[in-house]
Coordinates of C-alpha atoms in Angstrom, one line a residue:
M1 CA 75.1 101.8 164.7
V2 CA 75.4 101.2 161.0
A3 CA 72.4 102.1 158.9
S4 CA 71.5 100.9 155.4
R5 CA 71.6 103.7 152.9
G6 CA 68.7 102.0 151.0
I7 CA 66.5 102.1 154.0
A8 CA 67.7 104.9 156.3
G9 CA 68.1 107.5 153.6
A10 CA 66.6 108.5 150.3
C11 CA 67.9 106.8 147.2
D12 CA 69.6 109.0 144.6
T13 CA 70.7 106.1 142.3
P14 CA 69.0 106.6 138.9
V15 CA 66.4 104.0 138.1
Y16 CA 68.3 102.5 135.2
R17 CA 71.4 101.8 137.4
Y18 CA 69.4 100.5 140.4
A19 CA 67.4 98.2 138.0
T20 CA 70.6 97.0 136.4
Y21 CA 72.1 96.1 139.8
N22 CA 69.0 94.4 141.1
W23 CA 66.2 93.4 138.7
T24 CA 66.7 89.9 137.4
P25 CA 64.7 89.4 134.2
S26 CA 61.6 87.2 134.4
P27 CA 61.6 84.2 132.1
Y28 CA 59.8 83.5 128.9
R29 CA 58.2 80.1 129.6
I30 CA 58.3 77.6 126.8
Y31 CA 55.8 74.9 127.5
H32 CA 56.3 71.4 125.9
I33 CA 53.0 69.5 126.0
S34 CA 53.1 65.8 125.1
R35 CA 51.2 62.6 125.8
G36 CA 53.6 60.3 127.6
Q37 CA 57.3 60.4 126.9
P38 CA 58.4 63.2 124.6
L39 CA 59.2 62.2 121.0
A40 CA 62.8 61.9 120.0
A41 CA 62.2 64.6 117.3
D42 CA 61.6 67.2 120.1
H43 CA 64.8 66.4 122.0
P44 CA 67.0 68.9 120.0
V45 CA 64.6 71.7 120.7
R46 CA 64.4 70.9 124.4
R47 CA 68.1 70.5 124.7
A48 CA 68.6 73.9 123.0
I49 CA 66.5 75.5 125.7
V50 CA 68.6 73.9 128.4
E51 CA 71.8 75.0 126.8
L52 CA 70.7 78.6 126.3
T53 CA 69.7 78.9 130.0
T54 CA 72.6 77.1 131.7
S55 CA 75.7 78.8 132.9
P56 CA 78.5 76.6 134.5
P57 CA 79.2 77.8 138.0
D58 CA 83.0 77.7 137.3
A59 CA 82.7 79.5 134.0
P60 CA 79.8 82.0 134.0
R61 CA 78.6 83.0 130.5
A62 CA 75.7 84.8 128.8
V63 CA 72.4 83.0 129.2
A64 CA 68.8 83.6 128.0
N65 CA 65.9 84.2 130.3
L66 CA 64.0 81.3 128.9
E67 CA 62.4 78.5 130.9
L68 CA 61.3 75.0 129.8
V69 CA 58.2 73.6 131.4
E70 CA 57.2 70.0 130.6
I71 CA 53.6 68.9 130.7
D72 CA 52.5 65.3 130.2
A73 CA 48.9 65.6 129.1
A74 CA 48.4 61.8 129.6
A75 CA 49.2 61.9 133.3
E76 CA 46.4 61.6 135.8
N77 CA 47.4 64.9 137.4
P78 CA 49.6 66.6 134.8
L79 CA 50.1 69.8 136.8
E80 CA 51.0 68.2 140.1
P81 CA 54.8 67.9 139.3
L82 CA 55.0 71.6 138.6
P83 CA 55.9 74.2 141.3
P84 CA 52.9 76.1 142.6
P85 CA 53.8 79.5 141.0
V86 CA 53.6 77.9 137.5
R87 CA 50.4 75.8 137.8
D88 CA 47.8 78.4 137.0
E89 CA 49.6 79.5 133.9
A90 CA 50.4 75.9 132.9
G91 CA 46.7 74.9 133.4
F92 CA 45.6 77.5 131.0
V93 CA 48.3 76.5 128.5
L94 CA 47.3 72.8 128.8
E95 CA 43.6 73.6 128.4
R96 CA 44.3 75.5 125.2
A97 CA 46.6 72.7 123.8
T98 CA 44.0 69.9 124.3
R99 CA 40.7 71.5 123.7
S100 CA 38.8 71.5 120.4
D101 CA 36.5 74.2 119.3
E102 CA 33.2 73.3 117.8
G103 CA 33.7 71.6 114.5
Q104 CA 37.5 71.5 115.0
A105 CA 39.8 68.6 115.5
V106 CA 41.7 68.1 118.8
P107 CA 45.1 69.7 118.4
E108 CA 47.9 67.3 117.7
L109 CA 50.5 66.7 120.4
P110 CA 53.3 67.2 121.1
R111 CA 53.4 71.0 120.7
F112 CA 55.0 74.0 122.2
A113 CA 53.6 77.2 123.6
V114 CA 55.6 80.4 124.4
V115 CA 54.2 82.6 127.2
L116 CA 55.6 86.1 127.8
P117 CA 56.4 87.3 131.4
N118 CA 53.2 89.3 131.4
G119 CA 51.1 86.1 130.9
Y120 CA 50.5 86.6 127.2
P121 CA 50.6 83.3 125.2
V122 CA 52.3 84.7 122.1
Y123 CA 52.7 81.5 120.2
E124 CA 51.4 77.9 120.0
G125 CA 52.7 75.2 117.6
P126 CA 55.9 73.4 116.6
L127 CA 59.3 74.9 117.3
S128 CA 62.8 74.2 115.8
E129 CA 66.2 74.7 117.4
G130 CA 66.6 77.9 115.3
D131 CA 63.3 79.2 116.6
V132 CA 64.4 78.7 120.2
R133 CA 67.6 80.7 119.7
A134 CA 65.8 83.4 117.7
I135 CA 63.4 84.0 120.6
A136 CA 66.2 85.6 122.6
D137 CA 69.1 86.0 120.1
S138 CA 68.8 88.1 116.9
P139 CA 70.9 90.9 115.3
A140 CA 68.7 93.5 117.0
T141 CA 68.6 91.9 120.4
R142 CA 72.4 91.5 120.3
K143 CA 72.8 95.2 119.5
L144 CA 70.4 96.0 122.3
V145 CA 72.5 94.1 124.9
E146 CA 75.6 95.7 123.5
L147 CA 74.2 99.2 124.0
L148 CA 72.9 98.4 127.5
A149 CA 76.3 96.9 128.4
E150 CA 78.0 100.1 127.3
G151 CA 76.1 101.9 130.0
K152 CA 73.3 103.5 127.9
A153 CA 70.6 104.7 130.3
T154 CA 68.0 103.7 127.8
V155 CA 67.8 102.4 124.2
M156 CA 64.8 103.7 122.3
V157 CA 63.6 101.0 119.9
L158 CA 61.6 102.4 116.9
V159 CA 59.2 99.8 115.5
E160 CA 58.4 101.1 112.0
G161 CA 54.8 101.8 110.9
D162 CA 53.3 101.6 107.5
K163 CA 54.1 105.2 106.4
A164 CA 57.7 106.1 105.6
E165 CA 57.2 109.8 106.5
D166 CA 55.9 108.9 110.0
N167 CA 58.9 106.7 110.6
T168 CA 61.3 109.4 109.5
A169 CA 59.6 112.0 111.8
A170 CA 59.8 109.6 114.7
E171 CA 63.4 108.9 114.1
K172 CA 64.2 112.6 114.1
L173 CA 62.4 113.1 117.4
I174 CA 64.4 110.2 119.0
A175 CA 67.6 111.7 117.8
A176 CA 66.7 115.1 119.3
T177 CA 65.8 113.5 122.6
I178 CA 69.0 111.6 122.7
A179 CA 70.9 114.8 122.0
R180 CA 69.2 116.6 124.8
A181 CA 70.0 113.8 127.2
A182 CA 73.7 113.9 126.1
E183 CA 73.8 117.6 127.0
G184 CA 72.4 116.9 130.5
E185 CA 69.1 118.7 129.8
L186 CA 66.9 115.7 130.8
S187 CA 68.8 114.7 134.0
P188 CA 67.3 115.8 137.3
P189 CA 69.3 118.5 139.1
P190 CA 71.5 117.2 141.9
D191 CA 69.7 117.1 145.2
P192 CA 71.9 118.9 147.8
A193 CA 70.4 116.7 150.6
L194 CA 71.5 113.5 148.8
S195 CA 74.3 114.3 146.5
T196 CA 78.0 114.5 147.4
T197 CA 78.7 116.7 144.3
E198 CA 79.5 120.4 144.5
P199 CA 76.4 122.7 145.2
D200 CA 76.6 124.3 141.8
A201 CA 77.1 121.0 139.9
K202 CA 75.3 120.7 136.6
P203 CA 73.0 117.8 135.8
A204 CA 74.8 114.8 134.5
R205 CA 75.2 114.1 130.8
V206 CA 73.7 110.8 129.9
D207 CA 74.2 108.4 126.9
A208 CA 71.2 106.8 125.2
G209 CA 70.9 104.7 122.2
T210 CA 68.5 103.8 119.4
I211 CA 67.6 100.8 117.3
R212 CA 65.2 100.7 114.3
L213 CA 63.2 97.6 113.7
R214 CA 61.0 96.4 110.7
R215 CA 58.0 94.4 111.8
D216 CA 58.3 92.1 108.8
D217 CA 62.0 91.3 109.2
P218 CA 62.1 87.5 109.4
A219 CA 65.2 87.6 111.6
E220 CA 63.4 89.8 114.1
K221 CA 59.9 88.3 114.2
W222 CA 60.2 87.1 117.8
F223 CA 61.7 90.4 119.0
A224 CA 58.9 92.3 117.2
M225 CA 56.2 90.0 118.6
S226 CA 57.5 90.5 122.2
L227 CA 57.4 94.3 121.8
L228 CA 54.0 94.3 120.1
H229 CA 52.5 92.4 123.1
V230 CA 53.9 94.5 125.9
E231 CA 50.3 95.8 126.1
P232 CA 47.1 94.3 124.8
D233 CA 46.0 95.0 121.2
I234 CA 48.9 97.2 120.2
D235 CA 49.9 94.6 117.6
E236 CA 46.9 95.7 115.6
R237 CA 48.1 99.3 115.4
T238 CA 49.9 100.2 112.1
E239 CA 51.6 103.5 113.3
P240 CA 55.3 103.6 114.3
M241 CA 56.0 102.9 118.0
V242 CA 58.9 103.9 120.2
F243 CA 59.8 101.6 123.2
S244 CA 62.2 102.7 125.9
V245 CA 64.4 99.7 127.0
Y246 CA 66.7 100.0 130.1
A247 CA 68.6 98.0 132.7
R248 CA 68.5 94.3 132.0
G249 CA 66.1 94.5 129.1
R250 CA 63.1 96.1 130.9
V251 CA 60.8 97.7 128.3
N252 CA 58.2 100.3 129.1
P253 CA 54.8 100.7 127.3
P254 CA 55.4 102.5 124.0
A255 CA 54.6 105.8 122.5
I256 CA 52.5 105.2 119.4
G257 CA 51.7 107.3 116.4
T258 CA 50.7 110.9 117.4
G259 CA 51.8 110.0 120.9
I260 CA 55.4 110.1 119.6
N261 CA 56.3 113.6 120.5
A262 CA 59.1 115.5 122.3
E263 CA 57.3 115.7 125.6
E264 CA 56.5 111.9 125.7
L265 CA 60.0 110.8 124.7
E266 CA 61.6 113.1 127.2
R267 CA 59.2 111.7 129.9
Q268 CA 60.4 108.2 129.0
V269 CA 64.1 109.3 129.4
R270 CA 63.4 111.3 132.6
F271 CA 61.8 108.2 134.1
V272 CA 65.0 106.1 133.8
L273 CA 67.2 109.0 135.0
G274 CA 65.1 109.8 138.0
P275 CA 66.0 108.6 141.5
C276 CA 65.0 105.1 142.2
A277 CA 62.3 104.3 144.7
C278 CA 64.1 101.1 145.7
T279 CA 61.0 99.0 145.0
V280 CA 60.5 95.5 143.6
K281 CA 60.5 95.3 139.8
H282 CA 56.8 94.4 139.5
D283 CA 55.9 97.7 141.1
N284 CA 57.0 99.4 137.9
P285 CA 55.4 99.4 134.4
G286 CA 56.6 97.3 131.5
M287 CA 57.9 93.8 130.8
D288 CA 61.2 92.0 130.5
L289 CA 62.5 91.1 127.0
A290 CA 64.1 87.8 126.1
L291 CA 67.8 88.4 125.7
V292 CA 71.1 86.5 125.9
A293 CA 73.4 88.3 128.3
D294 CA 75.7 88.0 131.4
W295 CA 73.8 90.6 133.3
D296 CA 75.7 90.0 136.6
A297 CA 79.0 90.9 134.8
I298 CA 77.4 93.9 133.1
A299 CA 76.0 95.1 136.5
L300 CA 79.4 94.6 138.2
A301 CA 81.1 96.7 135.4
M302 CA 78.6 99.5 135.9
A303 CA 79.0 99.4 139.7
K304 CA 82.8 99.8 139.3
R305 CA 82.3 102.6 136.9
F306 CA 80.0 104.7 139.1
G307 CA 81.3 103.6 142.5
S308 CA 79.5 102.8 145.7
E309 CA 75.8 103.9 145.6
T310 CA 72.5 102.6 146.9
G311 CA 71.7 99.3 145.2
N312 CA 75.1 98.0 144.3
E313 CA 76.4 97.2 147.8
R314 CA 76.2 93.4 147.1
L315 CA 78.2 93.8 143.9
L316 CA 81.0 95.8 145.4
G317 CA 81.1 93.9 148.7
D318 CA 80.1 96.9 150.8
V319 CA 78.9 96.3 154.4
P320 CA 75.3 95.2 153.9
G321 CA 72.4 97.1 155.5
L322 CA 70.3 95.9 158.4
F323 CA 67.5 94.9 156.2
P324 CA 67.4 92.4 153.4
E325 CA 67.5 93.7 149.9
I326 CA 64.0 94.2 148.5
V327 CA 64.7 93.1 144.9
D328 CA 63.0 90.9 142.3
V329 CA 64.7 87.6 142.0
A330 CA 62.6 86.0 139.2
G331 CA 64.9 84.7 136.5
P332 CA 65.6 82.1 133.9
A333 CA 65.6 78.4 134.8
K334 CA 68.7 76.8 136.3
P335 CA 68.2 73.1 135.5
D336 CA 69.4 70.5 138.0
A337 CA 71.8 67.8 137.1
T338 CA 69.0 65.4 136.2
A339 CA 67.8 67.7 133.4
E340 CA 71.2 68.0 131.7
P341 CA 71.1 66.4 128.3
S342 CA 74.1 64.4 127.1
A343 CA 76.2 65.4 124.1
S344 CA 74.7 62.6 122.0
P345 CA 72.2 64.0 119.4
S346 CA 69.7 61.2 120.5
A347 CA 70.2 61.8 124.2
E348 CA 67.1 61.8 126.3
V349 CA 65.9 64.9 128.1
P350 CA 63.9 63.9 131.1
A351 CA 60.2 64.6 130.7
T352 CA 59.9 66.2 134.1
A353 CA 59.2 69.6 135.6
S354 CA 62.7 69.9 137.1
V355 CA 63.9 72.4 134.5
A356 CA 61.2 74.8 135.6
T357 CA 61.3 74.3 139.4
D358 CA 64.3 76.4 140.4
A359 CA 63.3 79.4 138.4
A360 CA 59.6 79.2 139.6
N361 CA 60.7 79.0 143.2
K362 CA 62.9 82.1 142.8
D363 CA 59.9 83.8 141.2
S364 CA 57.9 83.0 144.3
A365 CA 60.6 84.7 146.4
Q366 CA 61.1 87.6 144.3
R367 CA 73.5 83.2 117.3
N368 CA 71.4 84.5 114.9
E369 CA 69.9 81.5 113.2
K370 CA 66.8 82.0 111.0
P371 CA 63.7 80.3 112.2
S372 CA 62.8 77.0 110.6
Q373 CA 61.0 77.3 107.2
S374 CA 59.0 74.2 108.1
I375 CA 56.7 76.0 110.5
P376 CA 54.3 78.9 109.9
A377 CA 55.3 82.4 111.1
P378 CA 54.3 82.7 114.8
K379 CA 51.0 84.4 115.2
A380 CA 49.4 86.0 118.3
V381 CA 46.8 84.2 120.1
Q382 CA 44.2 85.4 122.6
K383 CA 45.5 87.0 125.8
A384 CA 45.6 84.9 128.9
P385 CA 43.1 85.8 131.5
S386 CA 44.1 88.1 134.3
P387 CA 44.7 85.3 136.9
I388 CA 47.6 84.1 134.8
E389 CA 49.2 87.6 134.6
S390 CA 48.9 88.1 138.3
T391 CA 50.4 84.7 139.3
R392 CA 54.0 85.9 139.0
E393 CA 53.4 89.3 140.6
E394 CA 51.5 87.8 143.6
S395 CA 54.6 85.7 144.4
N396 CA 56.7 88.8 144.4
D397 CA 54.3 90.6 146.7
V398 CA 54.7 87.7 149.2
A399 CA 58.5 88.2 149.0
L400 CA 58.1 91.9 149.7
L401 CA 55.9 91.3 152.7
R402 CA 58.3 88.7 154.1
N403 CA 61.2 91.2 153.7
I404 CA 59.3 93.9 155.4
G405 CA 58.4 91.6 158.3
I406 CA 62.1 90.6 158.7
G407 CA 63.0 94.3 158.6
V408 CA 60.5 95.1 161.4
I409 CA 61.9 92.3 163.6
V410 CA 65.5 93.5 163.1
A411 CA 64.5 97.0 163.9
V412 CA 62.8 95.9 167.1
V413 CA 65.8 93.9 168.2
L414 CA 68.2 96.9 167.5
L415 CA 65.9 99.2 169.4
G416 CA 66.0 96.9 172.4
I417 CA 69.8 96.7 172.3
A418 CA 70.0 100.5 172.1
S419 CA 67.6 100.9 175.0
L420 CA 69.6 98.4 177.1
A421 CA 72.8 100.3 176.4
L422 CA 71.3 103.6 177.5
F423 CA 69.8 101.9 180.7
R424 CA 73.2 100.6 181.7
R425 CA 75.1 103.8 181.0
P426 CA 76.5 105.3 184.3
A427 CA 74.7 108.4 185.5

């Protein structure tokens, strides 16, 4: 009887590799709220989102984990066309876009809203084509993807604080941590019960990278905003911060100010180097960043480099286990044919929810262009209430329960077959 390594035995694949093989980035939802048909002036922006998130089946390319969601505020039931996993979040966005506070005018429509994967509405207002691209594509995010594609276990992003001496001290601590990782000092010792290496093998040497980011860099304002809203209220802190990014752009909560010390940075590295628990993505801390990458190609290259191990069976074409993979499958939108804009600059982009539907259903189962000078710098708005944050995670819990149920059924069937074989065996 063939057993799945991911179920039958413990998993010695490091977290960063297992996550690269299996954790599809959740989307940044860009809501377009209008009354009736969208204005022609918004077509280029909406088309830019579709282009950034669409990869031809016959010619895969790097895409961004963005998702366009259209809402017609003039419709009788504006949320009805949307897939269920999106409706709670969309309802909150629509309410914000159409309400007027006491003494304030009703906001003008159309307008856009950008909501992070953790449910935080990080921006509301107009967008340009350049803004759309800058959300996921900037000099720093390109460098981040490059380092992760090289196989770096983690990339430590230093977001500068307001004191130069603190930034310098943090940078030195990062360098020392990366050096220790490179010497194998932070890798867990090989487990004799799991590893096929020699009994006296030394811990593996691991590469890590680093990026330094200024908060006020105009080219990086969207990247900085994403990092500064991984957790509530940290955007108000002025000290330097260090974020550990790994796999397909998963970022962990940061070390801040005096919390940036050797022990904490080493803990961040040890986490990504530790053996995976083979769990769904949302069981782990952090949030996905908006990036432009061909993650499947990057994962395949990593699988070929390290060979067969738990988590990459699908990539290498190994015999699958008896149980379905328990992985997160939330991802960027894959527009259907009706949502494809034509090449004409004035082409109509259908004002429907079709662009969001595929990605939302998957969620329920599991470049550098400066921003337009015509709009104000994006500013943070109030955090979405907890029901919005939980909407995406609840859908992944349903997927996990379904996978477990299927696994139990398969196990019962196999047990029955084995029992029958023993019963029929000649005495």
